[in-house]
Structures are given as structure tokens and as C-alpha cells.
Coordinates of C-alpha atoms in Angstrom, one line a residue:
Chain A
M18 CA 0.0 0.0 0.0
Y19 CA 0.9 3.7 -0.5
C20 CA 0.0 7.1 0.8
V21 CA 0.1 10.5 -0.7
G22 CA 1.8 13.2 1.3
I23 CA 1.2 16.9 0.5
D24 CA 3.5 19.6 1.9
L25 CA 1.6 22.8 1.7
G26 CA 4.0 25.7 1.9
G27 CA 3.8 29.5 1.5
T28 CA 5.6 29.2 -1.9
N29 CA 5.0 25.7 -3.2
I30 CA 2.7 22.8 -2.9
A31 CA 4.8 19.6 -3.0
A32 CA 3.2 16.2 -3.2
G33 CA 4.6 12.7 -3.4
L34 CA 3.4 9.1 -3.4
V35 CA 5.1 7.3 -0.5
D36 CA 5.3 3.7 0.4
L37 CA 4.7 2.5 4.0
D38 CA 8.4 2.6 4.8
G39 CA 8.5 6.3 3.9
N40 CA 10.2 6.0 0.5
I41 CA 9.0 8.5 -2.1
I42 CA 8.0 6.8 -5.3
Y43 CA 7.3 9.9 -7.2
K44 CA 7.0 13.6 -6.3
D45 CA 6.2 16.9 -8.0
S46 CA 5.3 20.5 -7.0
V47 CA 3.3 23.5 -8.1
P48 CA 3.3 27.1 -6.9
T49 CA 1.0 27.8 -4.0
Q50 CA 0.0 31.3 -5.2
R51 CA -1.1 31.9 -1.7
Q52 CA -3.1 35.0 -2.3
R53 CA -5.8 32.8 -3.9
Q54 CA -9.0 31.5 -2.2
Y55 CA -8.4 28.3 -0.3
Q56 CA -10.8 26.4 -2.6
E57 CA -8.4 27.0 -5.5
I58 CA -5.3 26.1 -3.5
I59 CA -6.9 22.9 -2.3
K60 CA -8.1 22.0 -5.8
D61 CA -4.5 22.3 -7.0
M62 CA -3.5 20.0 -4.1
A63 CA -6.0 17.4 -5.2
M64 CA -4.9 17.6 -8.8
L65 CA -1.3 17.2 -7.8
A66 CA -2.2 14.2 -5.6
K67 CA -3.9 12.6 -8.6
E68 CA -0.9 13.4 -10.8
V69 CA 1.7 11.8 -8.5
I70 CA -0.5 8.7 -8.2
E71 CA -0.9 8.4 -11.9
K72 CA 2.8 9.1 -12.7
S73 CA 3.8 6.4 -10.1
N74 CA 1.9 3.8 -12.0
V75 CA 0.3 2.6 -8.8
P76 CA -3.4 1.6 -9.1
M77 CA -5.7 3.8 -7.1
E78 CA -6.9 0.8 -5.0
K79 CA -3.4 0.6 -3.6
V80 CA -3.5 4.2 -2.3
K81 CA -4.6 4.2 1.3
S82 CA -4.9 7.8 2.2
I83 CA -3.8 11.4 1.6
G84 CA -2.0 13.4 4.3
V85 CA -1.6 17.2 4.2
G86 CA 1.0 19.1 6.2
S87 CA 0.2 22.7 6.5
P88 CA 1.5 25.6 8.5
G89 CA -0.8 26.8 11.2
T90 CA -3.0 25.4 13.9
P91 CA -4.7 22.2 12.9
D92 CA -7.9 20.6 14.0
C93 CA -6.7 17.1 13.2
K94 CA -10.0 15.4 14.1
N95 CA -12.0 17.4 11.6
G96 CA -9.3 17.9 9.0
I97 CA -9.3 21.6 9.3
I98 CA -6.6 24.3 9.6
V99 CA -8.1 26.6 12.3
Y100 CA -5.8 29.5 11.5
N101 CA -2.6 30.4 9.7
N102 CA -1.6 33.9 8.9
N103 CA 0.9 33.2 6.1
L104 CA -1.8 31.6 4.0
N105 CA -4.6 33.7 5.5
F106 CA -6.4 30.5 6.5
R107 CA -9.3 30.6 9.0
N108 CA -11.2 27.4 9.6
V109 CA -10.3 26.0 6.2
P110 CA -11.9 22.5 5.8
I111 CA -9.0 20.8 3.9
R112 CA -10.4 17.3 4.3
E113 CA -13.9 18.3 3.0
E114 CA -12.5 20.2 0.1
M115 CA -10.0 17.5 -0.9
Q116 CA -12.7 14.9 -0.8
K117 CA -14.7 16.7 -3.5
Y118 CA -12.0 15.5 -5.9
L119 CA -10.6 12.3 -4.3
D120 CA -12.5 9.5 -2.6
L121 CA -9.8 8.8 0.0
P122 CA -9.3 9.3 3.8
V123 CA -7.7 12.7 4.3
Y124 CA -5.5 13.5 7.3
V125 CA -4.3 17.0 8.2
D126 CA -1.6 18.1 10.6
N127 CA 0.8 21.0 10.8
D128 CA 4.2 21.0 9.1
A129 CA 6.4 20.7 12.2
N130 CA 4.5 17.7 13.3
C131 CA 4.8 16.1 9.9
A132 CA 8.6 16.7 9.9
A133 CA 8.8 14.9 13.2
L134 CA 6.7 12.0 12.0
A135 CA 8.8 11.7 8.9
E136 CA 12.0 11.5 11.0
S137 CA 10.3 9.0 13.2
A138 CA 9.0 6.8 10.4
A139 CA 11.9 7.0 7.9
G140 CA 14.6 9.3 9.2
A141 CA 17.0 9.9 12.1
A142 CA 14.6 8.4 14.7
K143 CA 13.5 5.4 12.6
G144 CA 12.9 2.3 14.7
T145 CA 12.0 4.3 17.8
K146 CA 8.7 4.8 19.4
T147 CA 9.4 8.1 21.1
S148 CA 11.3 11.0 19.6
V149 CA 11.2 14.8 19.5
T150 CA 12.3 16.7 16.4
I151 CA 13.5 20.3 16.7
T152 CA 14.0 22.5 13.6
L153 CA 16.2 25.5 14.1
G154 CA 15.0 27.9 11.4
T155 CA 13.4 31.3 11.2
G156 CA 11.6 30.1 14.3
I157 CA 11.9 26.8 16.2
G158 CA 9.7 24.1 14.9
S159 CA 9.0 21.1 17.0
G160 CA 7.1 17.9 16.9
I161 CA 6.7 15.2 19.5
I162 CA 6.2 11.5 18.6
I163 CA 4.9 9.2 21.3
D164 CA 4.2 5.5 20.5
G165 CA 4.9 6.3 16.8
K166 CA 2.2 9.0 16.6
V167 CA 2.2 12.8 16.7
Y168 CA 1.4 14.1 20.2
S169 CA -0.1 17.6 20.2
G170 CA -2.5 17.7 23.1
F171 CA -6.3 17.6 23.3
N172 CA -6.7 20.6 21.0
F173 CA -3.9 19.7 18.6
A174 CA -2.1 23.0 19.5
G175 CA 0.6 21.6 21.7
G176 CA 4.2 20.7 20.8
E177 CA 5.2 24.4 20.7
I178 CA 8.5 23.7 22.4
G179 CA 10.0 26.8 20.7
H180 CA 7.6 28.9 22.8
T181 CA 8.8 27.8 26.2
V182 CA 10.6 30.5 28.1
I183 CA 14.2 29.9 29.0
V184 CA 14.9 33.4 30.2
V185 CA 12.1 35.0 32.2
D186 CA 11.6 38.6 30.9
G187 CA 14.3 38.0 28.3
E188 CA 14.3 38.7 24.5
Q189 CA 11.0 39.6 23.0
C190 CA 9.5 36.7 21.0
T191 CA 7.2 37.0 18.0
C192 CA 4.6 35.1 20.1
G193 CA 4.2 38.0 22.5
R194 CA 6.0 36.4 25.4
K195 CA 9.5 37.4 26.4
G196 CA 12.4 34.9 26.6
C197 CA 11.2 32.0 24.5
W198 CA 13.7 29.4 23.4
E199 CA 13.0 30.5 19.8
A200 CA 14.2 34.0 20.6
Y201 CA 17.6 32.5 21.6
A202 CA 18.2 29.4 19.6
S203 CA 16.5 29.9 16.2
A204 CA 18.6 30.9 13.1
T205 CA 17.0 34.3 13.4
A206 CA 18.2 34.6 17.0
L207 CA 21.7 33.6 15.9
I208 CA 21.8 36.3 13.3
R209 CA 20.6 38.9 15.9
Q210 CA 23.3 37.7 18.3
T211 CA 25.9 37.8 15.5
K212 CA 25.0 41.4 14.5
R213 CA 25.2 42.6 18.1
A214 CA 28.6 41.1 18.5
A215 CA 29.8 42.6 15.3
V216 CA 28.7 46.1 16.4
E217 CA 30.3 45.7 19.8
N218 CA 33.5 44.3 18.4
P219 CA 34.3 46.2 15.2
E220 CA 37.6 44.5 14.8
S221 CA 36.0 41.0 14.6
A222 CA 36.3 38.9 11.5
I223 CA 32.5 38.9 11.4
N224 CA 32.7 42.4 10.0
K225 CA 35.3 41.5 7.5
L226 CA 33.3 38.5 6.3
V227 CA 30.4 40.7 5.4
D228 CA 32.5 43.6 4.1
G229 CA 31.1 45.7 7.0
D230 CA 27.5 45.3 5.8
L231 CA 25.6 43.9 8.8
D232 CA 22.7 43.0 6.6
K233 CA 24.8 40.4 5.0
I234 CA 25.2 38.5 8.2
D235 CA 23.4 35.1 8.1
A236 CA 23.3 32.1 10.3
K237 CA 26.6 30.9 9.0
T238 CA 28.7 34.1 9.6
A239 CA 29.5 33.5 13.2
F240 CA 30.5 29.9 12.6
D241 CA 32.7 31.0 9.7
A242 CA 34.4 33.7 11.9
A243 CA 34.9 31.1 14.7
K244 CA 36.5 28.7 12.3
L245 CA 39.0 31.5 11.4
G246 CA 39.9 31.7 15.1
D247 CA 38.0 34.9 15.6
E248 CA 37.4 35.4 19.3
T249 CA 34.1 37.2 18.9
G250 CA 32.8 34.6 16.5
E251 CA 33.9 31.8 18.9
A252 CA 32.1 33.5 21.8
V253 CA 28.9 34.0 19.7
V254 CA 28.9 30.3 18.6
K255 CA 29.7 29.1 22.1
Q256 CA 26.8 31.1 23.6
Y257 CA 24.4 30.1 20.8
I258 CA 25.2 26.4 21.3
K259 CA 24.6 26.9 25.0
Y260 CA 21.2 28.3 24.3
I261 CA 20.4 25.3 22.1
A262 CA 21.6 23.0 24.8
E263 CA 19.5 24.6 27.5
G264 CA 16.4 23.9 25.5
V265 CA 17.5 20.5 24.5
I266 CA 18.2 19.5 28.1
N267 CA 14.7 20.8 29.0
V268 CA 13.2 18.6 26.3
I269 CA 15.1 15.6 27.5
N270 CA 14.3 16.1 31.1
I271 CA 10.6 16.2 30.2
F272 CA 10.3 13.6 27.4
M273 CA 13.3 11.3 27.6
P274 CA 12.8 10.4 24.0
E275 CA 14.9 7.6 22.5
V276 CA 16.2 10.1 19.9
L277 CA 16.1 13.9 19.8
V278 CA 16.4 15.0 16.2
I279 CA 17.8 18.4 15.3
G280 CA 17.2 19.9 11.9
G281 CA 17.5 23.2 10.1
G282 CA 20.3 24.9 8.2
V283 CA 22.5 25.3 11.2
C284 CA 22.9 21.5 11.3
K285 CA 25.1 21.8 8.3
E286 CA 27.8 22.8 10.8
G287 CA 27.9 19.1 11.7
D288 CA 30.2 18.0 14.5
Y289 CA 31.4 21.6 15.0
L290 CA 27.9 22.2 16.4
L291 CA 27.0 18.8 17.6
N292 CA 30.1 17.8 19.6
P293 CA 30.0 20.7 22.1
L294 CA 26.2 20.5 22.2
K295 CA 26.4 16.8 23.2
E296 CA 29.0 17.6 25.9
M297 CA 26.8 20.3 27.4
V298 CA 23.7 18.1 27.3
K299 CA 25.5 15.2 28.9
A300 CA 26.6 17.4 31.7
G301 CA 23.2 19.0 32.2
V302 CA 20.6 16.3 32.0
Y303 CA 18.8 15.3 35.2
S304 CA 19.3 11.6 35.0
K305 CA 22.9 10.5 34.9
E306 CA 24.8 7.6 33.5
E307 CA 23.0 4.8 35.5
I308 CA 20.3 4.6 32.9
P309 CA 20.1 4.7 29.0
Q310 CA 20.3 8.2 27.7
T311 CA 18.6 10.0 24.8
Q312 CA 20.6 10.1 21.6
I313 CA 21.0 13.4 19.7
K314 CA 21.0 13.1 15.9
T315 CA 20.7 15.4 13.0
A316 CA 17.6 15.3 10.7
Q317 CA 18.0 13.1 7.7
L318 CA 15.1 13.8 5.4
G319 CA 15.7 17.5 4.6
N320 CA 13.1 19.0 2.2
D321 CA 11.4 15.7 1.7
A322 CA 10.3 15.5 5.4
G323 CA 7.1 17.4 4.7
I324 CA 5.9 15.0 2.0
V325 CA 7.0 11.9 3.9
G326 CA 5.5 13.0 7.2
A327 CA 2.2 14.0 5.7
A328 CA 2.0 10.7 4.0
M329 CA 2.7 8.9 7.3
L330 CA -0.3 10.6 8.9
G331 CA -2.5 8.0 7.3
A332 CA -0.1 5.0 7.1
Chain B
M525 CA -12.2 -5.8 41.1
Y526 CA -9.8 -4.0 43.3
C527 CA -6.1 -3.0 43.4
V528 CA -3.7 -2.4 46.3
G529 CA -1.9 0.9 46.2
I530 CA 1.3 1.3 48.3
D531 CA 2.8 4.8 48.9
L532 CA 6.4 4.3 50.1
G533 CA 7.6 7.4 51.8
G534 CA 10.7 8.3 53.7
T535 CA 8.7 8.3 57.0
N536 CA 5.8 6.0 56.5
I537 CA 4.6 3.2 54.2
A538 CA 0.9 3.8 53.5
A539 CA -1.3 1.1 51.7
G540 CA -4.9 1.0 50.7
L541 CA -7.3 -1.3 48.9
V542 CA -8.8 0.8 46.1
D543 CA -11.7 0.1 43.7
L544 CA -11.3 0.7 40.0
D545 CA -12.9 4.1 40.3
G546 CA -10.1 5.2 42.7
N547 CA -12.1 5.0 46.0
I548 CA -10.1 3.8 49.0
I549 CA -12.0 0.9 50.7
Y550 CA -9.5 0.5 53.6
K551 CA -6.1 2.0 54.3
D552 CA -3.4 1.7 57.0
S553 CA 0.2 2.7 57.4
V554 CA 3.4 1.6 59.2
P555 CA 6.7 3.4 59.8
T556 CA 9.2 3.0 57.0
Q557 CA 12.3 2.8 59.2
R558 CA 14.3 3.7 56.2
Q559 CA 17.7 2.8 57.6
R560 CA 16.8 -0.8 57.2
Q561 CA 17.7 -3.2 54.4
Y562 CA 15.3 -3.0 51.5
Q563 CA 14.3 -6.6 52.0
E564 CA 12.8 -5.7 55.4
I565 CA 11.1 -2.6 54.1
I566 CA 9.5 -4.5 51.2
K567 CA 8.4 -7.4 53.5
D568 CA 6.6 -4.8 55.6
M569 CA 5.0 -3.5 52.4
A570 CA 3.8 -6.9 51.5
M571 CA 2.4 -7.6 55.0
L572 CA 0.6 -4.3 54.9
A573 CA -0.9 -5.1 51.5
K574 CA -2.2 -8.4 52.9
E575 CA -3.6 -6.6 55.9
V576 CA -5.6 -4.0 53.9
I577 CA -7.0 -6.7 51.7
E578 CA -8.1 -8.8 54.7
K579 CA -9.5 -5.8 56.7
S580 CA -11.5 -4.8 53.6
N581 CA -13.3 -8.2 53.6
V582 CA -12.6 -8.4 49.8
P583 CA -11.7 -12.0 48.7
M584 CA -8.2 -12.3 47.3
E585 CA -9.5 -13.4 43.9
K586 CA -11.1 -9.9 43.5
V587 CA -7.7 -8.2 43.9
K588 CA -6.2 -7.6 40.5
S589 CA -2.7 -6.2 41.3
I590 CA -0.4 -4.3 43.6
G591 CA 1.1 -0.9 42.7
V592 CA 4.0 0.7 44.5
G593 CA 4.8 4.4 44.3
S594 CA 8.3 5.1 45.5
P595 CA 10.6 8.1 45.4
G596 CA 13.4 7.8 43.0
T597 CA 14.1 6.7 39.4
P598 CA 12.0 3.7 38.4
D599 CA 12.5 0.9 35.9
C600 CA 8.8 0.4 35.4
K601 CA 9.3 -2.5 33.0
N602 CA 11.2 -4.6 35.5
G603 CA 9.6 -3.3 38.7
I604 CA 12.8 -1.8 40.0
I605 CA 13.8 1.4 41.7
V606 CA 17.1 2.2 40.0
Y607 CA 18.2 4.7 42.6
N608 CA 16.9 6.9 45.4
N609 CA 19.1 8.7 47.9
N610 CA 16.6 9.2 50.6
L611 CA 15.9 5.5 51.0
N612 CA 19.4 4.5 49.9
F613 CA 18.0 2.4 47.1
R614 CA 20.2 1.1 44.3
N615 CA 18.5 -1.3 41.8
V616 CA 16.0 -2.5 44.3
P617 CA 13.9 -5.2 42.8
I618 CA 10.5 -4.3 44.4
R619 CA 8.4 -6.5 42.2
E620 CA 10.6 -9.6 42.7
E621 CA 10.7 -9.1 46.5
M622 CA 7.0 -8.4 46.8
Q623 CA 6.1 -11.5 44.9
K624 CA 7.9 -13.6 47.5
Y625 CA 4.9 -12.9 49.7
L626 CA 2.0 -12.2 47.3
D627 CA 1.1 -13.9 44.1
L628 CA -0.1 -10.8 42.3
P629 CA 1.1 -8.6 39.4
V630 CA 3.3 -5.8 40.9
Y631 CA 3.7 -2.4 39.3
V632 CA 6.2 0.1 40.3
D633 CA 6.5 3.8 39.4
N634 CA 7.7 7.0 41.1
D635 CA 5.6 9.0 43.6
A636 CA 5.1 12.1 41.4
N637 CA 3.9 9.9 38.5
C638 CA 1.5 8.1 40.9
A639 CA 0.1 11.5 42.2
A640 CA -0.5 12.5 38.6
L641 CA -2.2 9.2 37.8
A642 CA -4.4 9.5 40.9
E643 CA -5.6 13.0 39.9
S644 CA -6.3 11.7 36.4
A645 CA -8.2 8.6 37.5
A646 CA -10.1 10.0 40.5
G647 CA -9.2 13.6 41.2
A648 CA -9.1 17.0 39.5
A649 CA -8.5 15.6 36.0
K650 CA -11.0 12.8 36.3
G651 CA -12.6 12.1 32.9
T652 CA -9.7 13.5 30.9
K653 CA -7.2 11.5 28.8
T654 CA -4.4 14.1 29.0
S655 CA -3.3 15.9 32.1
V656 CA -0.2 17.2 33.8
T657 CA 0.0 17.4 37.6
I658 CA 2.5 19.8 39.2
T659 CA 3.2 19.6 42.9
L660 CA 4.8 22.7 44.4
G661 CA 6.6 21.4 47.5
T662 CA 10.2 21.2 48.7
G663 CA 10.9 20.7 45.0
I664 CA 8.5 20.6 42.0
G665 CA 7.1 17.2 41.4
S666 CA 5.5 16.5 38.1
G667 CA 3.7 13.7 36.3
I668 CA 2.4 13.5 32.8
I669 CA -0.7 11.5 31.8
I670 CA -1.3 10.8 28.1
D671 CA -4.1 8.5 27.1
G672 CA -4.8 7.8 30.7
K673 CA -1.3 6.4 31.4
V674 CA 1.8 7.8 32.9
Y675 CA 4.3 9.1 30.3
S676 CA 7.9 9.1 31.4
G677 CA 9.9 8.4 28.3
F678 CA 11.8 5.3 27.0
N679 CA 13.9 5.0 30.2
F680 CA 11.1 6.0 32.7
A681 CA 13.2 9.0 33.8
G682 CA 11.2 11.8 32.0
G683 CA 8.5 14.0 33.4
E684 CA 11.0 16.1 35.3
I685 CA 9.3 19.4 34.4
G686 CA 10.7 21.0 37.6
H687 CA 14.1 20.6 36.1
T688 CA 13.5 22.7 33.0
V689 CA 15.5 25.9 33.0
I690 CA 13.4 29.1 33.0
V691 CA 16.3 31.4 33.7
V692 CA 19.5 30.5 31.9
D693 CA 22.4 30.9 34.4
G694 CA 19.9 31.7 37.1
E695 CA 19.4 30.4 40.7
Q696 CA 21.4 27.3 41.6
C697 CA 19.2 24.2 41.5
T698 CA 19.8 21.0 43.6
C699 CA 20.1 19.1 40.4
G700 CA 23.3 20.8 39.4
R701 CA 21.8 23.1 36.7
K702 CA 21.2 26.8 37.2
G703 CA 17.8 28.4 36.7
C704 CA 15.4 25.4 36.9
W705 CA 11.7 26.1 37.5
E706 CA 12.0 24.3 40.8
A707 CA 14.6 26.9 41.9
Y708 CA 11.9 29.6 41.4
A709 CA 8.5 28.1 41.9
S710 CA 8.9 25.5 44.6
A711 CA 7.8 26.2 48.2
T712 CA 11.6 26.2 49.0
A713 CA 12.1 28.9 46.4
L714 CA 9.3 31.0 47.8
I715 CA 10.8 30.8 51.3
R716 CA 14.1 31.9 49.9
Q717 CA 12.5 34.8 48.0
T718 CA 10.6 35.8 51.1
K719 CA 13.7 35.8 53.3
R720 CA 15.6 38.0 50.8
A721 CA 12.8 40.5 50.6
A722 CA 12.6 40.6 54.4
V723 CA 16.3 41.4 54.6
E724 CA 16.1 44.0 52.0
N725 CA 13.0 45.6 53.5
P726 CA 13.3 45.5 57.3
E727 CA 10.1 47.6 57.7
S728 CA 8.1 44.9 55.9
A729 CA 5.3 43.0 57.7
I730 CA 7.1 39.9 56.9
N731 CA 9.6 40.6 59.6
K732 CA 6.9 41.4 62.1
L733 CA 5.0 38.2 61.3
V734 CA 8.1 36.1 62.3
D735 CA 9.2 38.3 65.2
G736 CA 12.3 39.2 63.3
D737 CA 13.4 35.5 63.1
L738 CA 14.0 34.8 59.5
D739 CA 14.1 31.1 60.2
K740 CA 10.4 31.2 61.0
I741 CA 9.6 32.2 57.5
D742 CA 7.6 29.6 55.7
A743 CA 5.8 29.3 52.4
K744 CA 2.8 31.1 53.9
T745 CA 4.5 34.1 55.3
A746 CA 4.7 36.3 52.2
F747 CA 1.0 35.5 51.4
D748 CA 0.1 36.5 55.0
A749 CA 2.0 39.7 54.7
A750 CA 0.5 40.5 51.3
K751 CA -3.0 40.0 52.7
L752 CA -2.2 42.6 55.4
G753 CA -1.5 45.0 52.5
D754 CA 2.3 44.9 53.0
E755 CA 4.0 46.1 49.8
T756 CA 7.0 43.8 50.1
G757 CA 4.7 40.8 50.7
E758 CA 2.6 41.7 47.7
A759 CA 5.7 42.1 45.5
V760 CA 7.1 38.7 46.6
V761 CA 3.7 37.0 46.0
K762 CA 3.3 38.6 42.6
Q763 CA 6.7 37.7 41.4
Y764 CA 6.3 34.1 42.8
I765 CA 3.0 33.6 41.0
K766 CA 4.7 35.0 37.8
Y767 CA 7.4 32.3 38.2
I768 CA 4.7 29.6 38.6
A769 CA 2.9 31.0 35.5
E770 CA 6.0 31.0 33.3
G771 CA 6.5 27.3 33.9
V772 CA 2.8 26.5 33.6
I773 CA 2.6 28.3 30.3
N774 CA 5.6 26.3 29.1
V775 CA 3.8 23.1 30.1
I776 CA 0.7 24.2 28.3
N777 CA 2.5 25.2 25.1
I778 CA 4.1 21.8 25.0
F779 CA 1.4 19.5 26.2
M780 CA -2.0 21.2 25.8
P781 CA -3.4 18.9 28.5
E782 CA -7.1 19.1 29.1
V783 CA -6.4 19.8 32.7
L784 CA -3.3 21.1 34.4
V785 CA -3.4 20.2 38.1
I786 CA -1.5 22.2 40.7
G787 CA -0.9 20.6 44.1
G788 CA 1.2 21.3 47.2
G789 CA 0.7 23.3 50.3
V790 CA 0.8 26.7 48.5
C791 CA -2.5 25.7 46.9
K792 CA -4.2 26.3 50.2
E793 CA -4.0 30.0 49.2
G794 CA -6.9 29.2 46.8
D795 CA -8.2 31.9 44.5
Y796 CA -5.7 34.4 46.0
L797 CA -3.1 32.3 44.1
L798 CA -5.2 30.9 41.3
N799 CA -6.9 33.9 40.0
P800 CA -3.8 36.0 39.1
L801 CA -2.1 32.8 37.9
K802 CA -5.0 32.1 35.5
E803 CA -4.8 35.7 34.2
M804 CA -1.1 35.4 33.5
V805 CA -1.5 32.1 31.9
K806 CA -4.4 33.2 29.7
A807 CA -2.3 36.2 28.5
G808 CA 0.8 34.1 27.8
V809 CA -0.2 30.9 26.1
Y810 CA 0.7 30.5 22.5
S811 CA -2.7 29.5 21.2
K812 CA -5.4 32.1 21.8
E813 CA -9.1 32.0 22.2
E814 CA -10.0 30.4 18.9
I815 CA -9.6 26.9 20.3
P816 CA -10.4 25.1 23.5
Q817 CA -7.9 25.9 26.3
T818 CA -6.3 23.9 29.1
Q819 CA -8.2 24.2 32.5
I820 CA -6.1 24.9 35.6
K821 CA -7.4 23.1 38.7
T822 CA -6.0 22.4 42.2
A823 CA -5.2 18.9 43.2
Q824 CA -8.1 17.1 45.0
L825 CA -6.7 13.9 46.5
G826 CA -4.1 15.3 49.0
N827 CA -2.3 12.7 51.0
D828 CA -4.3 9.9 49.5
A829 CA -3.0 10.6 46.0
G830 CA 0.0 8.3 46.5
I831 CA -2.1 5.3 47.5
V832 CA -4.8 5.9 44.8
G833 CA -2.2 6.5 42.0
A834 CA -0.1 3.5 42.9
A835 CA -3.3 1.3 42.9
M836 CA -4.2 2.7 39.4
L837 CA -0.9 1.5 38.0
G838 CA -2.4 -1.9 37.6
A839 CA -6.1 -1.0 37.2

């Protein structure tokens, strides 16, 4: 059997036919054109689903379900996206609309949860029952997998680990609170921290790397400076990894997942990021060596996680 | 059918026969005498279990199981307490020892998890599938109930919400980290905050309430001073409730439980504590009014929670 996974993004709709082991048989994408009415967007999603089934040469009776991963707050029970600002969705009945075109069960969840489910089913946490996936991007996305399924609370709005405060009255977060983990450990936060350090330390290699143009600073700049031996760059990187570690330890002390998966562009730094992170986590977790410990791994599925995870919703 | 629940504490062993709705039919207790070998302690637990069954006039064939709630890190699968300093337990095989005296299934978990299970099965969160119970005492105890069962991770050591950092590099916590929620929102933390305020504000009613003896300050003192209109007392209470709220919001953003239960002596303050807490939580949670929200309730079962929750382990 197979499932269709649809990754609805602000820019593109990506869809794939996926087998029950999480392998993509065929995938394609179309532009979202997000300013449109939701009916049009969902019609395109349904057409794309039909296309990937046909191009896979898999008979329709072997397709079990369609899963949709969307940004926003889902009502998974009713297949609705309750709200999402980016797509201007308010109580959008994705399941109902999809089923106008396709006679298949339709599952809906948010994109961070789908990414976590993908890593659990076919990625870095494959073979585990319990895992947490953290994506360090513009914000911090997070998804919790318990007994192989997404956990998001009684109203499907849980799993917002990025919006847990690690510094009471700290940095302003986009969510309205102050001091959220996202405001310290997202890529956006790293860029802010790097800019501040560049201003305070004009002699730093950070400034040279961007030719003095602070707007050119990205999530890689501090790491690049650190690797050149620049003290300011090293300090920014060390403090940033500490912020990641504080949140990771919190997650481990709460969930004790078999695997904690970290994704997002910053993971391209590889062991340069992971080794000190693992050291800090080992030193900080509540339960010490006497018992088995959570493994920290980097995400494996990259851009395909959305498709694979959405497909796995109905697998 | 009925289950025996045993609440193993540092001072007393309490046991009760409990029906499947969580009602205690008969209960009794004996001193733990914790300096003894674990074999002797567990023998007393087994004898007490037999006694409460007999005194309940319930035939043995109607007793389904025995549950033991113990402080420490459990290995629930094997019925072991891996370690606990207070009782000096290291890999104590509670199930195996108990079954020398009683031919019944024996379940083991830690006391905070049992308290949460009790509130879920028969207390403030009765009728819900998903709840989190937080106990503000010497430390912060916490237990997570998902689908009616204790969640504690793959190694049974999770659920340590008290040991999540809310202030990076903040107050020293007993666990070794700095800035844990427990170091800000436990009763111990409130006493520390009250003492500091008393020293900094010698004119405060706090000092008068304890006749100038700071060692007499307890978790009630700041509340008592605040109720007298004392500014210092009011400030301590307000800040303390804020610390509770920050952690509670974190828990809600992660778990979105149907009910979040708060227990511990400080809950005797009732609405004086709960009303401002609920206001702060409402303002701070990530998901706003569009969807159903977590209810905050105070624990109902008090000292019986240990017996009831332990019994429910095998219900």
C-alpha cells in the first residue's frame, strides 16, 4: 500500500506518493499562489495528488490515504486548519474540500508535526517509538512523537517547544512572550546575536566576512568567523550552542525520547555544532549515567520531510 | 475488582485497597524505618498489603494487582527502583521481593507519577485523557498523563518538568543546573525569596510576622504579609506567581493537556493564588481564544494521591 503526502508551503505545494516505509516513489510540486482563495489552492493540491498517483503507475486501490501538512494550527480530528496567517487560513476545511476530488481518507496536521513524524518513520529516529524533532530555522519548529504518533494535546495546538521561556523577561519573542527558546536558539536569533557582537566588536572577523555590511550576516557568519579563530565569532557560537543545549536538556528532562532530532540549516555545521552540544547536554541532564540516555541526531530527510511525514499521517 | 496501592515514603509506608474508580476501601500505614535493608522494608509493604486486603473483607480473587509508588528513578518495566538517595535504594527489585509474599502482578512507578495518575483517575483531572500534575513542594514534582497512562519516556526518567530551566544561568538548583523552574517556583524557592525580601525591606510586615526571626519564614509568610497590605509581601507573591505562571505556560504550550493540576501546600491560598495565575497564563499561552484551552485546577486527593495512584498503575 501507499499514501500520498502533501507539503503545503507558502511558496510551493509539494506532493509525493510514498510507500509505507517512507520512501518517495514519485513527487512533484506546483506554486501555491497563496493570495488565492483556499478552494483554489486545495483543488490544486487534489490535482497534484492525482498526478503523483498516476505518474507512479500505482493503481488507485493501492492508495490508502492522503495526508496534508500545512503551516498553522490544525484541528486534526476534523481535517481543518483553524488559522494560519501566512496563507490567511481561518477554519479551512481541507479534508472536506479535498474529498470533493478524491475518494480517500484525508489527514491534516501541521508541518512541524509532519517533519517529526517523517524523521520517526523513515529518518533519524527510525525504529524508535518516542522522539522529538526540533527544527532551528526562522523560528523553532518542534514535533513530538509518542508511540509512533504525533502528540499535540487535546486541542492539537501543543508541541510548541520553541515557545517555552528559557529566560524569564528575556528577549522579545514573536509570540508575545519574552524569553522563549525560539528567541535565543533559532537561526533568526543567531543572526541577531551575531549582529550585536559585530557592532560591539568592530575588529571582529565577522565584520570582514560581510564587508562591513551587517545586513549580509546570516546564520553561517559567526561559525565562519569562529573557524577562522576569531574570538568574537567563537564567543557567539559558544553562547548560541549553550542556548540550544539549555532547551534540548529541558526537552530531554521532560520527554526522555529515545532520539532527539535536530534539523534546520545550522545543522550543516555538523560536528562543529554537535560535539559541544552533546557535551553540554550530557553534563546537564537530570538523570545521569546509570540509565540509558537520549541520543541526539541530525535530521535526515531535509526538504522531503514534509511530504513523507504528511503521507505517514494515514499510514 | 480492586487494586492495592502502596505509597512508600521516607517516613511511612501507606497502603490501601482501592476500587477501579479510585475509591479507597480501607487503608493503613506503618513506619518505613528507612535505615533498614530494602528486603525488610519490602516485606513490611507486602504484609501491609495483605492486611488491607483482609480488613477490607474483599476476597483475594477480586484483587487484581499491587502498585507501588516510590521516590526515585524507576525501571517500570522490571519493577525496580534504580536509585533513590533518601531510601538509599540502588537497583532495588521491588516486584521480585513483593512477589515472594504475594502472588499478584506488581507495578512500580515513582511517587510524582502516581500522584498525577491519581488526579487523572479520580481527582481534579477525572474524565480526561491528557493531564499534567505539578506539585509545588520542597521541590517541584510533576507527572504527565497521556491517554490515561503515565508518560515518562523510554527510560522512565522523563517527566522532570521541575528541572527545566526558565532562567539561563539563574538560581542554583539542587540538580546541578542553574535556573530550573524548581529553583523559582517550589515552596523552598518561595521561602528563599521571602527571606531575601525581608532582609532588603526591614520595615516589611514579613519581619513582624516572624518576630524578626527569618528562620520562622515559611511558604505562607509572604502571602500572610500580602493579605495585610504589605507592599513587600505583595511584591514577593506577585513575582512568585509569575514564576509559577511562566512554567505553567511552558507546560501548556508543550502538552496542551485538558487539565493542568496544581498541588502542594501553597494551593491552600486558593483563589488568591489561582486567579492571578490564571490571568497570567491566559495572557501568555501561545494558542489564543479560537480553540479550547487547558483548564487549571487544584489537586483534590491530597495525601491519598500516593495510594490511589499506585493502585491505578495496575487498574
